[in-house]
Amino acid sequence: NAGVMQNPRHLVRRRGQEARLRCSPMKGHSHVYWYRQLPEEGLKFMVYLQKENIIDESGMPKERFSAEFPKEGPSILRIQQVVRGDSAAYFCASSPPPQGGTKNIQYFGAGTRLSVL
Amino acid sequence: GNSVTQMEGPVTLSEEAFLTINCTYTATGYPSLFWYVQYPGEGLQLLLKATKADDKGSNKGFEATYRKETTSFHLEKGSVQVSDSAVYFCALDRGSTLGRLYFGRGTQLTVWP
């Protein structure tokens, strides 16, 4: 069972370009989370999605950022018109549907490191 | 609100030394508590968890006890190894089976031979 797959691992963009980050959850997982890690900081929650639904987007910047998790295919985090302050590591996590005693165990991908020039 | 405060690093130890990384939290409701570890260039891996007061999570020689009276979840290991060098994150959730995690800033641990 492959883990959470994120690509690309590294992404370089110039200011004003668009960045698309992809996340394929673990097999059987229907819940996806995106977090951002700025240098020297912990992870900050951005958005929580189920298939075709945004459950919690309270951590998403109001402009330029969007996320989706379509019925088929990976989850996409999209950043339009990137600025230098968007440079960070973006991590995706997935979790299975709740069963029995499972308690919100999230499995993380290796992350996409975005550099904005 | 919900938040996690971790002791600031970096922490530098010699092999076989005793490790403590402090973590305190503020939460509404009955959160679950977690320690995650991040090795260089990798994503986070769950190290251990505790879902209710007085629970002790343990894994790979690491332990942490959920202390509701002191709102703490300190990470300990009796004898660290060079391979334990990593960044350690304390986290909590809202106590439901799904939903966002709240992370501390992370503590960098370096173990020298």
PDB file of N, CA and C in Angstrom, chain B residues 11-78:
ATOM      1  N   VAL B  11      17.844  21.260  20.576  1.00  0.00           N
ATOM      2  CA  VAL B  11      18.307  20.450  21.688  1.00  0.00           C
ATOM      3  C   VAL B  11      19.445  19.574  21.171  1.00  0.00           C
ATOM      4  N   THR B  12      20.566  19.636  21.858  1.00  0.00           N
ATOM      5  CA  THR B  12      21.742  18.863  21.464  1.00  0.00           C
ATOM      6  C   THR B  12      22.127  17.950  22.616  1.00  0.00           C
ATOM      7  N   LEU B  13      22.220  16.651  22.331  1.00  0.00           N
ATOM      8  CA  LEU B  13      22.532  15.664  23.359  1.00  0.00           C
ATOM      9  C   LEU B  13      23.590  14.703  22.858  1.00  0.00           C
ATOM     10  N   SER B  14      24.256  14.084  23.797  1.00  0.00           N
ATOM     11  CA  SER B  14      25.170  12.990  23.474  1.00  0.00           C
ATOM     12  C   SER B  14      24.370  11.689  23.440  1.00  0.00           C
ATOM     13  N   GLU B  15      24.875  10.750  22.668  1.00  0.00           N
ATOM     14  CA  GLU B  15      24.221   9.446  22.595  1.00  0.00           C
ATOM     15  C   GLU B  15      24.063   8.864  23.997  1.00  0.00           C
ATOM     16  N   GLU B  16      22.929   8.211  24.228  1.00  0.00           N
ATOM     17  CA  GLU B  16      22.562   7.567  25.484  1.00  0.00           C
ATOM     18  C   GLU B  16      22.100   8.545  26.564  1.00  0.00           C
ATOM     19  N   ALA B  17      22.037   9.815  26.256  1.00  0.00           N
ATOM     20  CA  ALA B  17      21.510  10.785  27.227  1.00  0.00           C
ATOM     21  C   ALA B  17      19.996  10.660  27.327  1.00  0.00           C
ATOM     22  N   PHE B  18      19.437  11.262  28.388  1.00  0.00           N
ATOM     23  CA  PHE B  18      17.993  11.277  28.603  1.00  0.00           C
ATOM     24  C   PHE B  18      17.398  12.488  27.898  1.00  0.00           C
ATOM     25  N   LEU B  19      16.267  12.264  27.256  1.00  0.00           N
ATOM     26  CA  LEU B  19      15.616  13.318  26.489  1.00  0.00           C
ATOM     27  C   LEU B  19      14.272  13.687  27.103  1.00  0.00           C
ATOM     28  N   THR B  20      14.039  14.985  27.233  1.00  0.00           N
ATOM     29  CA  THR B  20      12.701  15.502  27.520  1.00  0.00           C
ATOM     30  C   THR B  20      12.445  16.676  26.587  1.00  0.00           C
ATOM     31  N   ILE B  21      11.324  16.650  25.923  1.00  0.00           N
ATOM     32  CA  ILE B  21      10.860  17.799  25.136  1.00  0.00           C
ATOM     33  C   ILE B  21       9.494  18.173  25.692  1.00  0.00           C
ATOM     34  N   ASN B  22       9.406  19.386  26.218  1.00  0.00           N
ATOM     35  CA  ASN B  22       8.171  19.817  26.870  1.00  0.00           C
ATOM     36  C   ASN B  22       7.114  20.264  25.856  1.00  0.00           C
ATOM     37  N   CYS B  23       5.882  19.932  26.170  1.00  0.00           N
ATOM     38  CA  CYS B  23       4.747  20.343  25.354  1.00  0.00           C
ATOM     39  C   CYS B  23       3.569  20.639  26.273  1.00  0.00           C
ATOM     40  N   THR B  24       3.002  21.814  26.158  1.00  0.00           N
ATOM     41  CA  THR B  24       1.776  22.140  26.866  1.00  0.00           C
ATOM     42  C   THR B  24       0.738  22.592  25.848  1.00  0.00           C
ATOM     43  N   TYR B  25      -0.514  22.509  26.243  1.00  0.00           N
ATOM     44  CA  TYR B  25      -1.558  22.791  25.275  1.00  0.00           C
ATOM     45  C   TYR B  25      -2.700  23.574  25.900  1.00  0.00           C
ATOM     46  N   THR B  26      -3.450  24.196  25.050  1.00  0.00           N
ATOM     47  CA  THR B  26      -4.711  24.836  25.389  1.00  0.00           C
ATOM     48  C   THR B  26      -5.753  24.266  24.455  1.00  0.00           C
ATOM     49  N   ALA B  27      -6.863  23.807  25.014  1.00  0.00           N
ATOM     50  CA  ALA B  27      -7.863  23.186  24.146  1.00  0.00           C
ATOM     51  C   ALA B  27      -9.242  23.298  24.760  1.00  0.00           C
ATOM     52  N   THR B  28     -10.221  23.340  23.894  1.00  0.00           N
ATOM     53  CA  THR B  28     -11.605  23.209  24.309  1.00  0.00           C
ATOM     54  C   THR B  28     -12.008  21.761  24.074  1.00  0.00           C
ATOM     55  N   GLY B  29     -12.838  21.256  24.933  1.00  0.00           N
ATOM     56  CA  GLY B  29     -13.277  19.878  24.748  1.00  0.00           C
ATOM     57  C   GLY B  29     -12.247  18.880  25.225  1.00  0.00           C
ATOM     58  N   TYR B  30     -12.202  17.733  24.542  1.00  0.00           N
ATOM     59  CA  TYR B  30     -11.357  16.618  24.956  1.00  0.00           C
ATOM     60  C   TYR B  30     -10.483  16.176  23.782  1.00  0.00           C
ATOM     61  N   PRO B  31      -9.376  16.878  23.605  1.00  0.00           N
ATOM     62  CA  PRO B  31      -8.553  16.575  22.435  1.00  0.00           C
ATOM     63  C   PRO B  31      -7.785  15.272  22.573  1.00  0.00           C
ATOM     64  N   SER B  32      -7.372  14.724  21.458  1.00  0.00           N
ATOM     65  CA  SER B  32      -6.323  13.716  21.428  1.00  0.00           C
ATOM     66  C   SER B  32      -5.006  14.455  21.229  1.00  0.00           C
ATOM     67  N   LEU B  33      -3.932  13.858  21.740  1.00  0.00           N
ATOM     68  CA  LEU B  33      -2.616  14.473  21.658  1.00  0.00           C
ATOM     69  C   LEU B  33      -1.658  13.568  20.902  1.00  0.00           C
ATOM     70  N   PHE B  34      -0.752  14.182  20.157  1.00  0.00           N
ATOM     71  CA  PHE B  34       0.127  13.439  19.260  1.00  0.00           C
ATOM     72  C   PHE B  34       1.550  13.989  19.334  1.00  0.00           C
ATOM     73  N   TRP B  35       2.500  13.114  19.084  1.00  0.00           N
ATOM     74  CA  TRP B  35       3.858  13.515  18.736  1.00  0.00           C
ATOM     75  C   TRP B  35       4.170  12.971  17.350  1.00  0.00           C
ATOM     76  N   TYR B  36       4.620  13.889  16.480  1.00  0.00           N
ATOM     77  CA  TYR B  36       5.077  13.524  15.148  1.00  0.00           C
ATOM     78  C   TYR B  36       6.583  13.792  15.058  1.00  0.00           C
ATOM     79  N   VAL B  37       7.258  13.039  14.189  1.00  0.00           N
ATOM     80  CA  VAL B  37       8.691  13.232  13.966  1.00  0.00           C
ATOM     81  C   VAL B  37       8.924  13.475  12.476  1.00  0.00           C
ATOM     82  N   GLN B  38       9.816  14.403  12.188  1.00  0.00           N
ATOM     83  CA  GLN B  38      10.147  14.731  10.793  1.00  0.00           C
ATOM     84  C   GLN B  38      11.653  14.593  10.600  1.00  0.00           C
ATOM     85  N   TYR B  39      12.055  13.639   9.789  1.00  0.00           N
ATOM     86  CA  TYR B  39      13.466  13.471   9.447  1.00  0.00           C
ATOM     87  C   TYR B  39      13.794  14.387   8.269  1.00  0.00           C
ATOM     88  N   PRO B  40      15.042  14.747   8.106  1.00  0.00           N
ATOM     89  CA  PRO B  40      15.422  15.721   7.072  1.00  0.00           C
ATOM     90  C   PRO B  40      14.881  15.353   5.691  1.00  0.00           C
ATOM     91  N   GLY B  41      14.224  16.313   5.062  1.00  0.00           N
ATOM     92  CA  GLY B  41      13.726  16.126   3.699  1.00  0.00           C
ATOM     93  C   GLY B  41      12.507  15.242   3.580  1.00  0.00           C
ATOM     94  N   GLU B  42      11.913  14.865   4.704  1.00  0.00           N
ATOM     95  CA  GLU B  42      10.774  13.952   4.653  1.00  0.00           C
ATOM     96  C   GLU B  42       9.522  14.596   5.246  1.00  0.00           C
ATOM     97  N   GLY B  43       8.412  13.896   5.102  1.00  0.00           N
ATOM     98  CA  GLY B  43       7.174  14.330   5.730  1.00  0.00           C
ATOM     99  C   GLY B  43       7.128  13.895   7.181  1.00  0.00           C
ATOM    100  N   LEU B  44       6.020  14.187   7.827  1.00  0.00           N
ATOM    101  CA  LEU B  44       5.871  13.854   9.241  1.00  0.00           C
ATOM    102  C   LEU B  44       5.408  12.418   9.400  1.00  0.00           C
ATOM    103  N   GLN B  45       5.923  11.789  10.439  1.00  0.00           N
ATOM    104  CA  GLN B  45       5.493  10.434  10.777  1.00  0.00           C
ATOM    105  C   GLN B  45       4.940  10.453  12.191  1.00  0.00           C
ATOM    106  N   LEU B  46       3.833   9.779  12.391  1.00  0.00           N
ATOM    107  CA  LEU B  46       3.278   9.688  13.730  1.00  0.00           C
ATOM    108  C   LEU B  46       4.207   8.866  14.609  1.00  0.00           C
ATOM    109  N   LEU B  47       4.590   9.436  15.745  1.00  0.00           N
ATOM    110  CA  LEU B  47       5.471   8.732  16.681  1.00  0.00           C
ATOM    111  C   LEU B  47       4.646   8.044  17.768  1.00  0.00           C
ATOM    112  N   LEU B  48       3.726   8.792  18.372  1.00  0.00           N
ATOM    113  CA  LEU B  48       2.865   8.202  19.387  1.00  0.00           C
ATOM    114  C   LEU B  48       1.668   9.113  19.608  1.00  0.00           C
ATOM    115  N   LYS B  49       0.671   8.568  20.295  1.00  0.00           N
ATOM    116  CA  LYS B  49      -0.534   9.348  20.550  1.00  0.00           C
ATOM    117  C   LYS B  49      -1.168   8.924  21.867  1.00  0.00           C
ATOM    118  N   ALA B  50      -2.051   9.786  22.370  1.00  0.00           N
ATOM    119  CA  ALA B  50      -2.851   9.470  23.551  1.00  0.00           C
ATOM    120  C   ALA B  50      -4.209  10.138  23.368  1.00  0.00           C
ATOM    121  N   THR B  51      -5.252   9.417  23.668  1.00  0.00           N
ATOM    122  CA  THR B  51      -6.583   9.927  23.336  1.00  0.00           C
ATOM    123  C   THR B  51      -7.379  10.412  24.536  1.00  0.00           C
ATOM    124  N   LYS B  52      -6.916  10.135  25.752  1.00  0.00           N
ATOM    125  CA  LYS B  52      -7.637  10.643  26.915  1.00  0.00           C
ATOM    126  C   LYS B  52      -6.681  10.819  28.085  1.00  0.00           C
ATOM    127  N   ALA B  53      -7.158  11.527  29.090  1.00  0.00           N
ATOM    128  CA  ALA B  53      -6.328  11.859  30.246  1.00  0.00           C
ATOM    129  C   ALA B  53      -5.747  10.603  30.891  1.00  0.00           C
ATOM    130  N   ASP B  54      -4.472  10.712  31.272  1.00  0.00           N
ATOM    131  CA  ASP B  54      -3.697   9.669  31.934  1.00  0.00           C
ATOM    132  C   ASP B  54      -3.251   8.549  30.998  1.00  0.00           C
ATOM    133  N   ASP B  55      -3.648   8.597  29.744  1.00  0.00           N
ATOM    134  CA  ASP B  55      -3.131   7.646  28.762  1.00  0.00           C
ATOM    135  C   ASP B  55      -1.647   7.889  28.559  1.00  0.00           C
ATOM    136  N   LYS B  56      -0.906   6.832  28.344  1.00  0.00           N
ATOM    137  CA  LYS B  56       0.502   6.947  27.986  1.00  0.00           C
ATOM    138  C   LYS B  56       0.683   6.399  26.585  1.00  0.00           C
ATOM    139  N   GLY B  57       1.211   7.221  25.703  1.00  0.00           N
ATOM    140  CA  GLY B  57       1.581   6.749  24.380  1.00  0.00           C
ATOM    141  C   GLY B  57       3.043   6.343  24.390  1.00  0.00           C
ATOM    142  N   SER B  58       3.386   5.305  23.622  1.00  0.00           N
ATOM    143  CA  SER B  58       4.779   4.875  23.584  1.00  0.00           C
ATOM    144  C   SER B  58       5.089   4.233  22.242  1.00  0.00           C
ATOM    145  N   ASN B  59       6.347   4.412  21.812  1.00  0.00           N
ATOM    146  CA  ASN B  59       6.792   3.837  20.548  1.00  0.00           C
ATOM    147  C   ASN B  59       8.292   4.043  20.434  1.00  0.00           C
ATOM    148  N   LYS B  60       9.024   3.020  20.026  1.00  0.00           N
ATOM    149  CA  LYS B  60      10.468   3.108  19.760  1.00  0.00           C
ATOM    150  C   LYS B  60      11.240   3.670  20.943  1.00  0.00           C
ATOM    151  N   GLY B  61      10.799   3.416  22.148  1.00  0.00           N
ATOM    152  CA  GLY B  61      11.495   3.898  23.332  1.00  0.00           C
ATOM    153  C   GLY B  61      11.052   5.273  23.796  1.00  0.00           C
ATOM    154  N   PHE B  62      10.239   5.941  23.003  1.00  0.00           N
ATOM    155  CA  PHE B  62       9.699   7.244  23.377  1.00  0.00           C
ATOM    156  C   PHE B  62       8.391   7.053  24.144  1.00  0.00           C
ATOM    157  N   GLU B  63       8.147   7.958  25.102  1.00  0.00           N
ATOM    158  CA  GLU B  63       6.907   7.912  25.868  1.00  0.00           C
ATOM    159  C   GLU B  63       6.386   9.328  26.089  1.00  0.00           C
ATOM    160  N   ALA B  64       5.070   9.439  26.240  1.00  0.00           N
ATOM    161  CA  ALA B  64       4.467  10.706  26.641  1.00  0.00           C
ATOM    162  C   ALA B  64       3.160  10.392  27.344  1.00  0.00           C
ATOM    163  N   THR B  65       2.868  11.109  28.432  1.00  0.00           N
ATOM    164  CA  THR B  65       1.656  10.879  29.207  1.00  0.00           C
ATOM    165  C   THR B  65       0.755  12.100  29.117  1.00  0.00           C
ATOM    166  N   TYR B  66      -0.499  11.868  28.836  1.00  0.00           N
ATOM    167  CA  TYR B  66      -1.520  12.914  28.703  1.00  0.00           C
ATOM    168  C   TYR B  66      -1.904  13.374  30.117  1.00  0.00           C
ATOM    169  N   ARG B  67      -1.447  14.569  30.498  1.00  0.00           N
ATOM    170  CA  ARG B  67      -1.716  15.107  31.831  1.00  0.00           C
ATOM    171  C   ARG B  67      -2.713  16.248  31.716  1.00  0.00           C
ATOM    172  N   LYS B  68      -3.955  15.954  32.080  1.00  0.00           N
ATOM    173  CA  LYS B  68      -4.992  16.984  31.956  1.00  0.00           C
ATOM    174  C   LYS B  68      -4.812  18.083  33.018  1.00  0.00           C
ATOM    175  N   GLU B  69      -4.354  17.683  34.209  1.00  0.00           N
ATOM    176  CA  GLU B  69      -4.247  18.669  35.296  1.00  0.00           C
ATOM    177  C   GLU B  69      -3.192  19.726  35.016  1.00  0.00           C
ATOM    178  N   THR B  70      -2.159  19.346  34.272  1.00  0.00           N
ATOM    179  CA  THR B  70      -1.111  20.314  33.921  1.00  0.00           C
ATOM    180  C   THR B  70      -1.151  20.677  32.438  1.00  0.00           C
ATOM    181  N   THR B  71      -2.152  20.199  31.721  1.00  0.00           N
ATOM    182  CA  THR B  71      -2.295  20.385  30.260  1.00  0.00           C
ATOM    183  C   THR B  71      -0.958  20.182  29.564  1.00  0.00           C
ATOM    184  N   SER B  72      -0.359  19.022  29.801  1.00  0.00           N
ATOM    185  CA  SER B  72       0.963  18.751  29.236  1.00  0.00           C
ATOM    186  C   SER B  72       1.012  17.382  28.588  1.00  0.00           C
ATOM    187  N   PHE B  73       1.988  17.222  27.694  1.00  0.00           N
ATOM    188  CA  PHE B  73       2.205  15.964  26.987  1.00  0.00           C
ATOM    189  C   PHE B  73       3.692  15.903  26.628  1.00  0.00           C
ATOM    190  N   HIS B  74       4.524  15.841  27.627  1.00  0.00           N
ATOM    191  CA  HIS B  74       5.971  15.905  27.434  1.00  0.00           C
ATOM    192  C   HIS B  74       6.506  14.607  26.849  1.00  0.00           C
ATOM    193  N   LEU B  75       7.420  14.742  25.905  1.00  0.00           N
ATOM    194  CA  LEU B  75       8.034  13.585  25.246  1.00  0.00           C
ATOM    195  C   LEU B  75       9.318  13.214  25.980  1.00  0.00           C
ATOM    196  N   GLU B  76       9.514  11.920  26.258  1.00  0.00           N
ATOM    197  CA  GLU B  76      10.704  11.461  26.954  1.00  0.00           C
ATOM    198  C   GLU B  76      11.268  10.214  26.286  1.00  0.00           C
ATOM    199  N   LYS B  77      12.594  10.089  26.405  1.00  0.00           N
ATOM    200  CA  LYS B  77      13.264   8.851  26.005  1.00  0.00           C
ATOM    201  C   LYS B  77      14.466   8.679  26.924  1.00  0.00           C
ATOM    202  N   GLY B  78      14.632   7.481  27.392  1.00  0.00           N
ATOM    203  CA  GLY B  78      15.664   7.231  28.384  1.00  0.00           C
ATOM    204  C   GLY B  78      17.077   7.254  27.845  1.00  0.00           C
TER     205      GLY B  78
END
